[in-house]
CSV table of C-alpha atoms and ligand atoms in Angstrom, one decimal:
chain,number,residue,atom,x,y,z
A,12,UNK,CA,107.5,78.9,22.1
A,13,UNK,CA,105.0,79.8,24.8
A,14,UNK,CA,102.8,82.8,24.5
A,15,UNK,CA,104.0,85.8,26.5
A,16,UNK,CA,101.7,86.8,29.3
A,17,UNK,CA,98.8,88.9,28.2
A,18,UNK,CA,99.6,92.5,29.1
A,19,UNK,CA,97.3,95.3,30.3
A,20,UNK,CA,97.3,98.5,28.4
A,21,UNK,CA,96.7,102.0,29.9
A,22,UNK,CA,95.9,105.2,28.0
A,23,UNK,CA,95.5,108.5,29.7
A,24,UNK,CA,92.6,110.4,28.3
A,25,UNK,CA,93.6,114.1,28.9
A,26,UNK,CA,90.9,116.7,29.2
A,27,UNK,CA,91.7,120.3,30.2
A,28,UNK,CA,91.2,120.4,34.0
A,29,UNK,CA,89.9,116.8,34.3
A,30,UNK,CA,87.0,114.6,33.3
A,31,UNK,CA,84.6,115.5,36.1
A,32,UNK,CA,82.4,118.3,34.7
A,33,UNK,CA,83.0,120.5,37.8
A,34,UNK,CA,86.8,119.7,37.9
A,35,UNK,CA,87.8,123.3,37.1
A,36,UNK,CA,86.0,124.5,40.3
A,37,UNK,CA,87.8,122.1,42.6
A,38,UNK,CA,90.2,123.8,45.1
A,39,UNK,CA,93.0,121.5,44.0
A,40,UNK,CA,92.8,122.7,40.4
A,41,UNK,CA,94.3,125.9,38.9
A,42,UNK,CA,91.8,126.3,36.1
A,43,UNK,CA,93.7,128.6,33.8
A,44,UNK,CA,96.7,126.2,33.7
A,45,UNK,CA,94.8,124.2,31.1
A,46,UNK,CA,95.4,127.1,28.7
A,47,UNK,CA,99.2,126.5,28.8
A,48,UNK,CA,101.5,124.0,27.2
A,49,UNK,CA,103.3,123.5,30.5
A,50,UNK,CA,100.1,121.9,32.0
A,51,UNK,CA,100.0,119.2,29.2
A,52,UNK,CA,103.8,118.6,29.3
A,53,UNK,CA,103.5,117.9,33.0
A,54,UNK,CA,100.6,115.5,32.4
A,55,UNK,CA,102.5,113.7,29.6
A,56,UNK,CA,105.6,113.3,31.8
A,57,UNK,CA,103.5,111.9,34.6
A,58,UNK,CA,102.0,109.4,32.2
A,59,UNK,CA,105.5,108.5,31.1
A,60,UNK,CA,106.7,108.1,34.7
A,61,UNK,CA,103.8,105.6,35.1
A,62,UNK,CA,104.9,103.7,32.0
A,63,UNK,CA,101.5,104.2,30.5
A,64,UNK,CA,101.1,103.3,26.8
A,65,UNK,CA,99.8,106.6,25.6
A,66,UNK,CA,98.1,109.9,26.2
A,67,UNK,CA,95.1,110.9,24.1
A,68,UNK,CA,93.3,114.2,23.2
A,69,UNK,CA,89.7,114.4,22.1
A,70,UNK,CA,88.7,117.1,19.6
A,71,UNK,CA,85.8,118.6,17.7
A,72,UNK,CA,85.4,121.6,15.5
A,73,UNK,CA,83.0,123.8,17.4
A,74,UNK,CA,83.0,125.7,20.7
A,75,UNK,CA,80.8,123.9,23.2
A,76,UNK,CA,77.6,125.9,23.8
A,77,UNK,CA,78.0,125.8,27.5
A,78,UNK,CA,81.5,127.3,27.8
A,79,UNK,CA,80.1,129.8,30.3
A,80,UNK,CA,80.0,127.0,32.9
A,81,UNK,CA,83.0,124.8,32.1
A,82,UNK,CA,86.8,125.0,31.6
A,83,UNK,CA,87.7,124.7,28.0
A,84,UNK,CA,91.0,124.8,26.2
A,85,UNK,CA,90.9,122.8,22.9
A,86,UNK,CA,94.3,123.1,21.4
A,87,UNK,CA,94.4,121.4,18.1
A,88,UNK,CA,95.6,117.9,19.1
A,89,UNK,CA,98.3,117.3,16.4
A,90,UNK,CA,99.8,120.6,17.1
A,91,UNK,CA,99.8,120.1,20.8
A,92,UNK,CA,101.2,116.5,20.6
A,93,UNK,CA,104.0,117.7,18.3
A,94,UNK,CA,105.1,120.1,21.1
A,95,UNK,CA,104.8,117.3,23.7
A,96,UNK,CA,106.7,114.9,21.4
A,97,UNK,CA,109.8,117.1,21.7
A,98,UNK,CA,110.0,116.8,25.5
A,99,UNK,CA,109.0,113.2,26.0
A,100,UNK,CA,110.7,109.9,24.9
A,101,UNK,CA,108.4,107.0,25.2
A,102,UNK,CA,104.7,107.9,25.7
A,103,UNK,CA,102.4,107.3,22.7
A,104,UNK,CA,100.6,110.3,21.4
A,105,UNK,CA,97.0,109.9,20.1
A,106,UNK,CA,95.3,112.8,18.4
A,107,UNK,CA,91.6,112.9,17.4
A,108,UNK,CA,90.8,113.9,13.8
A,109,UNK,CA,87.5,113.8,11.9
A,110,UNK,CA,87.0,111.9,8.6
A,111,UNK,CA,83.9,113.9,8.0
A,112,UNK,CA,85.5,117.3,7.9
A,113,UNK,CA,89.0,116.7,6.6
A,114,UNK,CA,90.7,115.5,3.4
A,115,UNK,CA,92.6,112.3,3.5
A,116,UNK,CA,95.7,113.7,1.9
A,117,UNK,CA,96.0,116.5,4.4
A,118,UNK,CA,95.5,114.2,7.4
A,119,UNK,CA,97.7,111.4,6.1
A,120,UNK,CA,100.5,114.0,5.8
A,121,UNK,CA,99.9,115.5,9.3
A,122,UNK,CA,99.9,112.1,11.0
A,123,UNK,CA,103.0,110.9,9.0
A,124,UNK,CA,104.7,114.1,10.2
A,125,UNK,CA,103.8,113.5,13.9
A,126,UNK,CA,104.9,109.9,13.6
A,127,UNK,CA,108.3,111.0,12.2
A,128,UNK,CA,108.7,113.9,14.6
A,129,UNK,CA,108.0,111.6,17.6
A,130,UNK,CA,110.1,108.6,16.5
A,131,UNK,CA,107.0,106.4,15.8
A,132,UNK,CA,104.7,107.4,18.7
A,133,UNK,CA,101.7,108.7,16.7
A,134,UNK,CA,98.1,107.4,17.0
A,135,UNK,CA,94.9,108.6,15.3
A,136,UNK,CA,91.6,108.5,17.0
A,137,UNK,CA,89.4,108.3,13.9
A,138,UNK,CA,86.0,110.1,14.5
A,139,UNK,CA,83.1,110.7,12.3
A,140,UNK,CA,81.9,113.8,14.2
A,141,UNK,CA,78.5,113.3,15.7
A,142,UNK,CA,77.8,117.0,16.7
A,143,UNK,CA,75.5,119.3,14.6
A,144,UNK,CA,77.5,122.5,15.3
A,145,UNK,CA,80.7,121.3,13.6
A,146,UNK,CA,79.0,121.1,10.2
A,147,UNK,CA,78.2,124.8,10.4
A,148,UNK,CA,81.8,125.7,10.8
A,149,UNK,CA,82.9,124.0,7.6
A,150,UNK,CA,80.5,125.2,4.9
A,151,UNK,CA,77.6,122.8,5.6
A,152,UNK,CA,74.1,123.5,6.9
A,153,UNK,CA,73.6,120.1,8.4
A,154,UNK,CA,75.8,117.3,9.7
A,155,UNK,CA,75.8,114.4,7.2
A,156,UNK,CA,73.8,111.3,8.2
A,157,UNK,CA,75.3,108.6,10.4
A,158,UNK,CA,75.5,106.0,7.6
A,159,UNK,CA,77.0,108.5,5.2
A,160,UNK,CA,79.6,109.6,7.8
A,161,UNK,CA,80.7,106.0,8.2
A,162,UNK,CA,80.8,105.3,4.5
A,163,UNK,CA,83.0,108.3,4.0
A,164,UNK,CA,85.2,107.2,6.9
A,165,UNK,CA,85.8,103.8,5.3
A,166,UNK,CA,86.9,105.3,2.0
A,167,UNK,CA,88.9,107.9,3.9
A,168,UNK,CA,90.9,105.2,5.6
A,169,UNK,CA,91.5,103.3,2.3
A,170,UNK,CA,93.0,106.5,0.9
A,171,UNK,CA,95.0,107.4,3.9
A,172,UNK,CA,96.6,104.0,4.3
A,173,UNK,CA,97.3,103.8,0.5
A,174,UNK,CA,99.0,107.2,0.8
A,175,UNK,CA,101.2,106.0,3.7
A,176,UNK,CA,102.1,103.0,1.6
A,177,UNK,CA,102.8,105.0,-1.5
A,178,UNK,CA,106.4,105.0,-0.3
A,179,UNK,CA,108.2,101.7,0.2
A,180,UNK,CA,110.1,101.7,3.5
A,181,UNK,CA,113.4,101.9,1.7
A,182,UNK,CA,112.5,104.5,-0.9
A,183,UNK,CA,114.9,107.1,0.5
A,184,UNK,CA,118.4,106.0,-0.8
A,185,UNK,CA,120.4,109.2,0.1
A,186,UNK,CA,123.4,107.9,-1.9
A,187,UNK,CA,125.7,110.9,-1.8
A,188,UNK,CA,128.4,109.4,-4.1
A,189,UNK,CA,125.9,108.4,-6.8
A,190,UNK,CA,123.8,111.6,-6.3
A,191,UNK,CA,120.6,109.6,-5.9
A,192,UNK,CA,118.2,110.9,-3.2
A,193,UNK,CA,115.3,108.5,-3.7
A,194,UNK,CA,114.4,105.3,-5.6
A,195,UNK,CA,111.5,106.7,-7.6
A,196,UNK,CA,110.3,103.2,-8.5
A,197,UNK,CA,109.5,102.8,-4.8
A,198,UNK,CA,107.3,105.9,-4.7
A,199,UNK,CA,104.0,105.4,-6.5
A,200,UNK,CA,100.9,107.3,-7.2
A,201,UNK,CA,97.7,105.7,-5.7
A,202,UNK,CA,95.3,106.9,-8.4
A,203,UNK,CA,92.3,106.6,-6.1
A,204,UNK,CA,88.9,107.3,-7.8
A,205,UNK,CA,86.1,106.7,-5.3
A,206,UNK,CA,82.7,108.0,-4.3
A,207,UNK,CA,84.0,110.6,-1.9
A,208,UNK,CA,87.6,111.1,-2.9
A,209,UNK,CA,89.8,111.5,-6.0
A,210,UNK,CA,93.4,111.4,-4.9
A,211,UNK,CA,96.4,110.8,-7.2
A,212,UNK,CA,99.3,110.7,-4.7
A,213,UNK,CA,102.0,109.8,-3.8
A,214,UNK,CA,102.2,111.4,-0.4
A,215,UNK,CA,104.7,114.2,0.0
A,216,UNK,CA,106.4,112.7,3.0
A,217,UNK,CA,108.0,109.3,3.4
A,218,UNK,CA,106.3,106.3,5.0
A,219,UNK,CA,105.7,106.8,8.8
A,220,UNK,CA,108.1,105.1,11.2
A,221,UNK,CA,105.3,102.8,12.3
A,222,UNK,CA,104.2,102.1,8.7
A,223,UNK,CA,100.8,103.6,9.7
A,224,UNK,CA,100.1,105.5,12.9
A,225,UNK,CA,98.2,103.4,15.4
A,226,UNK,CA,94.5,103.5,14.2
A,227,UNK,CA,92.1,104.1,17.1
A,228,UNK,CA,88.3,104.3,16.8
A,229,UNK,CA,85.6,105.3,19.3
A,230,UNK,CA,82.2,104.7,17.8
A,231,UNK,CA,80.2,101.8,19.3
A,232,UNK,CA,77.0,101.7,17.1
A,233,UNK,CA,76.5,98.9,14.6
A,234,UNK,CA,78.2,100.9,11.9
A,235,UNK,CA,80.9,102.0,14.3
A,236,UNK,CA,81.7,98.4,15.3
A,237,UNK,CA,81.8,97.3,11.7
A,238,UNK,CA,84.1,100.2,10.8
A,239,UNK,CA,86.3,99.3,13.8
A,240,UNK,CA,86.5,95.6,12.9
A,241,UNK,CA,87.6,96.6,9.4
A,242,UNK,CA,90.1,99.3,10.3
A,243,UNK,CA,90.9,99.9,14.0
A,244,UNK,CA,93.7,98.5,16.1
A,245,UNK,CA,92.4,100.0,19.4
A,246,UNK,CA,88.8,101.0,20.4
A,247,UNK,CA,87.8,103.4,23.1
A,248,UNK,CA,84.3,102.7,24.4
A,249,UNK,CA,82.0,103.8,27.2
A,250,UNK,CA,80.6,100.8,29.2
A,251,UNK,CA,78.7,101.0,32.5
A,252,UNK,CA,78.5,97.3,33.5
A,253,UNK,CA,80.7,94.3,33.3
A,254,UNK,CA,78.0,92.4,31.4
A,255,UNK,CA,77.6,95.1,28.8
A,256,UNK,CA,81.4,95.4,28.4
A,257,UNK,CA,81.8,91.6,28.0
A,258,UNK,CA,79.0,91.6,25.3
A,259,UNK,CA,80.7,94.5,23.5
A,260,UNK,CA,84.1,92.8,23.7
A,261,UNK,CA,82.8,89.5,22.3
A,262,UNK,CA,80.8,91.2,19.6
A,263,UNK,CA,83.6,93.3,18.4
A,264,UNK,CA,86.3,90.6,18.5
A,265,UNK,CA,83.8,88.3,16.7
A,266,UNK,CA,83.6,90.6,13.8
A,267,UNK,CA,87.3,90.6,13.0
A,268,UNK,CA,87.4,87.3,11.3
A,269,UNK,CA,85.1,88.7,8.6
A,270,UNK,CA,87.9,91.0,7.6
A,271,UNK,CA,90.7,88.4,7.7
A,272,UNK,CA,91.9,89.6,11.1
A,273,UNK,CA,92.5,87.9,14.4
A,274,UNK,CA,91.0,88.9,17.8
A,275,UNK,CA,94.5,90.0,19.0
A,276,UNK,CA,94.7,92.6,16.2
A,277,UNK,CA,92.4,94.9,18.0
A,278,UNK,CA,92.5,96.1,21.6
A,279,UNK,CA,89.3,97.1,23.5
A,280,UNK,CA,89.8,99.9,26.0
A,281,UNK,CA,86.7,101.0,28.0
A,282,UNK,CA,86.8,104.2,29.9
A,283,UNK,CA,87.3,104.3,33.6
A,284,UNK,CA,87.3,107.5,35.8
A,285,UNK,CA,89.1,106.5,39.0
A,286,UNK,CA,88.2,108.6,42.1
A,287,UNK,CA,91.1,107.6,44.5
A,288,UNK,CA,91.2,107.8,48.3
A,289,UNK,CA,93.4,106.4,51.0
A,290,UNK,CA,90.3,104.9,52.4
A,291,UNK,CA,87.0,104.0,50.6
A,292,UNK,CA,85.3,106.8,52.7
A,293,UNK,CA,87.9,109.3,51.5
A,294,UNK,CA,87.2,108.4,47.9
A,295,UNK,CA,83.4,108.7,48.4
A,296,UNK,CA,83.9,112.1,50.1
A,297,UNK,CA,86.0,113.2,47.2
A,298,UNK,CA,83.3,112.1,44.7
A,299,UNK,CA,80.6,113.9,46.7
A,300,UNK,CA,82.7,117.0,46.9
A,301,UNK,CA,83.1,117.1,43.1
A,302,UNK,CA,79.4,116.4,42.7
A,303,UNK,CA,78.5,119.3,45.0
A,304,UNK,CA,80.1,121.6,42.5
A,305,UNK,CA,77.9,120.5,39.6
A,306,UNK,CA,75.8,123.2,37.9
A,307,UNK,CA,72.6,121.5,36.7
A,308,UNK,CA,72.2,124.0,33.9
A,309,UNK,CA,75.5,122.8,32.5
A,310,UNK,CA,74.5,119.2,33.0
A,311,UNK,CA,71.3,119.6,31.1
A,312,UNK,CA,73.1,121.2,28.2
A,313,UNK,CA,75.5,118.2,28.2
A,314,UNK,CA,72.6,115.8,28.4
A,315,UNK,CA,70.8,117.6,25.5
A,316,UNK,CA,73.9,117.2,23.4
A,317,UNK,CA,74.3,113.5,24.3
A,318,UNK,CA,70.7,112.7,23.5
A,319,UNK,CA,70.5,115.1,20.5
A,320,UNK,CA,67.3,116.5,22.0
A,321,UNK,CA,66.6,119.8,23.8
A,322,UNK,CA,66.2,118.9,27.5
A,323,UNK,CA,67.4,122.2,28.9
A,324,UNK,CA,64.1,123.0,30.6
A,325,UNK,CA,63.1,119.5,31.9
A,326,UNK,CA,62.2,119.2,35.7
A,327,UNK,CA,65.1,117.9,37.7
A,328,UNK,CA,63.2,115.8,40.2
A,329,UNK,CA,61.2,113.7,37.7
A,330,UNK,CA,62.2,110.8,35.6
A,331,UNK,CA,63.9,111.4,32.2
A,332,UNK,CA,61.0,112.2,29.8
A,333,UNK,CA,60.6,110.0,26.7
A,334,UNK,CA,63.1,110.8,24.0
A,335,UNK,CA,62.8,109.8,20.4
A,336,UNK,CA,65.2,107.0,19.5
A,337,UNK,CA,67.1,106.8,16.2
A,338,UNK,CA,69.5,109.8,16.5
A,339,UNK,CA,71.8,110.7,13.7
A,340,UNK,CA,74.3,111.8,16.3
A,341,UNK,CA,76.1,109.6,18.8
A,342,UNK,CA,74.0,106.4,18.8
A,343,UNK,CA,75.9,104.3,21.3
A,344,UNK,CA,76.0,107.1,24.0
A,345,UNK,CA,72.3,107.7,23.4
A,346,UNK,CA,71.6,104.0,24.2
A,347,UNK,CA,73.9,104.0,27.2
A,348,UNK,CA,72.4,107.1,28.8
A,349,UNK,CA,68.7,106.2,28.2
A,350,UNK,CA,69.5,102.6,29.3
A,351,UNK,CA,71.1,103.9,32.6
A,352,UNK,CA,68.2,106.2,33.4
A,353,UNK,CA,65.6,103.5,32.8
A,354,UNK,CA,67.4,100.6,34.4
A,355,UNK,CA,68.0,102.4,37.6
A,356,UNK,CA,64.8,104.5,37.5
A,357,UNK,CA,66.8,107.7,38.0
A,358,UNK,CA,65.4,111.2,38.3
A,359,UNK,CA,67.0,113.7,35.9
A,360,UNK,CA,69.0,115.2,38.9
A,361,UNK,CA,70.4,111.7,39.8
A,362,UNK,CA,71.1,111.0,36.2
A,363,UNK,CA,73.1,114.3,35.9
A,364,UNK,CA,75.2,113.2,39.0
A,365,UNK,CA,75.8,109.8,37.4
A,366,UNK,CA,77.0,111.4,34.2
A,367,UNK,CA,79.0,114.3,35.8
A,368,UNK,CA,82.1,112.2,36.4
A,369,UNK,CA,82.6,110.6,33.0
A,370,UNK,CA,79.8,111.6,30.6
A,371,UNK,CA,78.6,107.9,30.6
A,372,UNK,CA,82.0,106.3,31.2
A,373,UNK,CA,82.3,104.2,34.4
A,374,UNK,CA,83.3,106.1,37.5
A,375,UNK,CA,84.9,103.9,40.2
A,376,UNK,CA,85.6,105.5,43.7
A,377,UNK,CA,87.8,103.5,46.1
A,378,UNK,CA,91.2,102.8,47.4
A,379,UNK,CA,94.1,102.1,45.0
A,380,UNK,CA,93.6,98.3,45.7
A,381,UNK,CA,89.9,98.5,45.0
A,382,UNK,CA,90.5,100.3,41.7
A,383,UNK,CA,93.2,97.8,40.7
A,384,UNK,CA,90.7,95.0,41.6
A,385,UNK,CA,88.1,96.5,39.2
A,386,UNK,CA,90.7,96.9,36.4
A,387,UNK,CA,91.9,93.3,36.9
A,388,UNK,CA,88.4,91.9,37.0
A,389,UNK,CA,87.4,93.5,33.7
A,390,UNK,CA,90.8,92.6,32.1
A,391,UNK,CA,90.7,88.9,33.2
A,392,UNK,CA,86.9,88.4,32.7
A,393,UNK,CA,86.8,89.2,29.0
A,394,UNK,CA,85.7,92.8,29.1
A,395,UNK,CA,88.8,94.7,28.3
A,396,UNK,CA,92.4,94.6,27.0
A,397,UNK,CA,93.2,97.7,28.9
A,398,UNK,CA,91.6,101.0,29.9
A,399,UNK,CA,91.1,104.6,28.8
A,400,UNK,CA,91.9,106.2,32.2
A,401,UNK,CA,90.0,109.5,32.7
A,402,UNK,CA,91.3,111.3,35.7
A,403,UNK,CA,88.6,113.3,37.5
A,404,UNK,CA,90.9,116.3,38.0
A,405,UNK,CA,94.2,117.2,36.3
A,406,UNK,CA,97.0,117.0,37.0
A,407,UNK,CA,96.3,115.7,40.6
A,408,UNK,CA,94.2,112.6,39.8
A,409,UNK,CA,96.7,111.4,37.2
A,410,UNK,CA,99.5,111.7,39.8
A,411,UNK,CA,97.4,109.7,42.2
A,412,UNK,CA,96.7,107.0,39.6
A,413,UNK,CA,100.4,106.7,38.6
A,414,UNK,CA,101.7,106.9,42.2
A,415,UNK,CA,99.1,104.7,43.9
A,416,UNK,CA,97.3,102.4,41.4
A,417,UNK,CA,100.0,101.6,38.8
A,418,UNK,CA,102.3,100.1,41.5
A,419,UNK,CA,99.6,97.8,42.6
A,420,UNK,CA,99.0,96.7,39.0
A,421,UNK,CA,102.8,96.2,38.6
A,422,UNK,CA,103.1,94.2,41.8
A,423,UNK,CA,100.3,91.9,40.5
A,424,UNK,CA,102.3,91.4,37.3
A,425,UNK,CA,99.6,92.9,35.1
A,426,UNK,CA,101.4,96.0,34.0
A,427,UNK,CA,104.9,96.8,32.7
A,428,UNK,CA,107.6,98.2,35.0
A,429,UNK,CA,109.7,99.5,32.1
A,430,UNK,CA,109.1,100.3,28.4
A,431,UNK,CA,110.4,97.5,26.3
A,432,UNK,CA,109.7,99.0,22.9
A,433,UNK,CA,110.2,102.3,21.2
A,434,UNK,CA,107.0,102.9,19.2
A,435,UNK,CA,103.4,103.2,20.2
A,436,UNK,CA,102.7,100.0,18.2
A,437,UNK,CA,105.3,98.2,20.3
A,438,UNK,CA,103.8,99.4,23.5
A,439,UNK,CA,100.4,98.0,22.4
A,440,UNK,CA,102.0,94.8,21.1
A,441,UNK,CA,100.7,95.4,17.5
A,442,UNK,CA,102.5,94.5,14.3
A,443,UNK,CA,103.9,97.1,11.9
A,444,UNK,CA,101.9,96.9,8.7
A,445,UNK,CA,103.8,96.0,5.5
A,446,UNK,CA,103.5,97.6,2.1
A,447,UNK,CA,102.9,94.3,0.4
A,448,UNK,CA,99.8,95.4,-1.5
A,449,UNK,CA,101.4,98.4,-3.2
A,450,UNK,CA,105.0,97.2,-3.8
A,451,UNK,CA,104.8,93.5,-4.4
A,452,UNK,CA,108.1,93.2,-6.2
A,453,UNK,CA,109.9,95.0,-3.4
A,454,UNK,CA,108.3,92.6,-0.8
A,455,UNK,CA,109.3,89.6,-2.9
A,456,UNK,CA,112.9,90.8,-3.2
A,457,UNK,CA,113.2,91.2,0.6
B,30,FMN,C1,86.4,107.7,24.6
B,30,FMN,C2,85.8,108.3,23.5
B,30,FMN,C3,86.3,109.4,23.0
B,30,FMN,C4,85.7,110.1,21.9
B,30,FMN,N1,86.3,111.2,21.4
B,30,FMN,C5,85.7,111.9,20.4
B,30,FMN,C6,86.3,113.1,19.9
B,30,FMN,O1,87.3,113.5,20.3
B,30,FMN,N2,85.6,113.7,18.9
B,30,FMN,C7,84.4,113.3,18.4
B,30,FMN,O2,83.9,113.9,17.5
B,30,FMN,N3,83.9,112.1,18.8
B,30,FMN,C8,84.5,111.4,19.8
B,30,FMN,N4,83.9,110.3,20.3
B,30,FMN,C9,82.6,109.9,19.7
B,30,FMN,C10,82.8,108.8,18.7
B,30,FMN,O3,83.9,109.0,17.9
B,30,FMN,C11,81.6,108.6,17.9
B,30,FMN,O4,81.4,109.7,17.0
B,30,FMN,C12,80.4,108.4,18.7
B,30,FMN,O5,80.6,107.3,19.6
B,30,FMN,C13,79.2,108.1,17.8
B,30,FMN,O6,79.4,107.0,17.0
B,30,FMN,P1,78.5,105.8,17.2
B,30,FMN,O7,77.1,106.3,16.8
B,30,FMN,O8,79.0,104.8,16.2
B,30,FMN,O9,78.6,105.3,18.6
B,30,FMN,C14,84.5,109.6,21.4
B,30,FMN,C15,83.9,108.5,21.9
B,30,FMN,C16,84.5,107.8,23.0
B,30,FMN,C17,83.9,106.6,23.6
């Protein structure tokens, strides 16, 4: 049998009014729409019309400090995606949830619920929560250290996956004549006793449609990559250059063998923020128009958060001052932002402009063909299995991507023209995990 052609994957990263930090001020945008369910349903339906693999919502557990200057909505993602599940059929639904500030039993249950309610379309963006403010909303004075967060995350995933597997797939018998609802031998406690968690189990909901929801990860530090290689099936990452993206791709795929996994078991999805114009000039004008709406005070607050350092008073027309390395926050973004400023010798003002479109993710302004060229180049040159598409404004820029760029990718035979599977795992071409480890006798009998 020949291998089917390698397929591109596209996820829409949905953020309130769009990814450009001044999106909410753009005349095409109705800023308060982002406070309504209708806005997100419209976006999900557009993504589905474009045959995208999934939509994704980021999340954290603190109000941003600079909400004075930016549109903010922050519906809890599992709640929001449950509502969207009811009015969509195909699109995958990826919610962010933290392993640092949750309990595995509670989250395993919530994701199993979303997976059942959506007919097997749930995905979990597993984050360890890099921000300091979140800790203070959940009974802690300080955020736990980077290494501790990842150690807890690894055990968290062991517990969550064991809980999903605490039910064999055929545990529900529902034999009305015999009066037997469930095969209790196929529902087992997990009896987990670890450093961070003691969990008896079993879970109080049957095994998810997909076995496990799709497991996504978005940390790119050393510890983040190791965690991804062990656990994740898709990885979101911010990469500025083709060379950096190729190195990251090779590095991450190279780690999978150490965990008995193959390179195809994990998809790498770098971010791309496409600024689309009918001509290149129109795209550049659009980018300039958005950048003209930037508030540097907001940009400096964002930069301070990304570099975990107070930079709110630094002069705008001088180079980025020295910042102490070794953050306990977001290590990969720290390296990316400082690397960009130094490599291109940017003043703080120019750096803020470069970050405004995608907070360090790559921004590409051009015609639909030029954007498709960039996507194809990274996909074929060993830098990406697909993309995390970050529309500059919403809903307009996602409409443009779906109506103008997706058809080019389809004509080139890179992207699907129809869904050929039902679940999110099927969209991503990833196997459904078995319960072999926990129910060996059932597996043998099958
Ligand atoms: C596309 C993308 C989306 C992310 N979304 C979130 C999020 O919703 N919540 C969060 O706490 N962190 C989010 N992160 C941050 C990562 O999960 C991670 O905490 C961060 O990259 C720091 O980890 P590292 O030091 O291993 O890179 C995101 C990162 C990327 C690249």
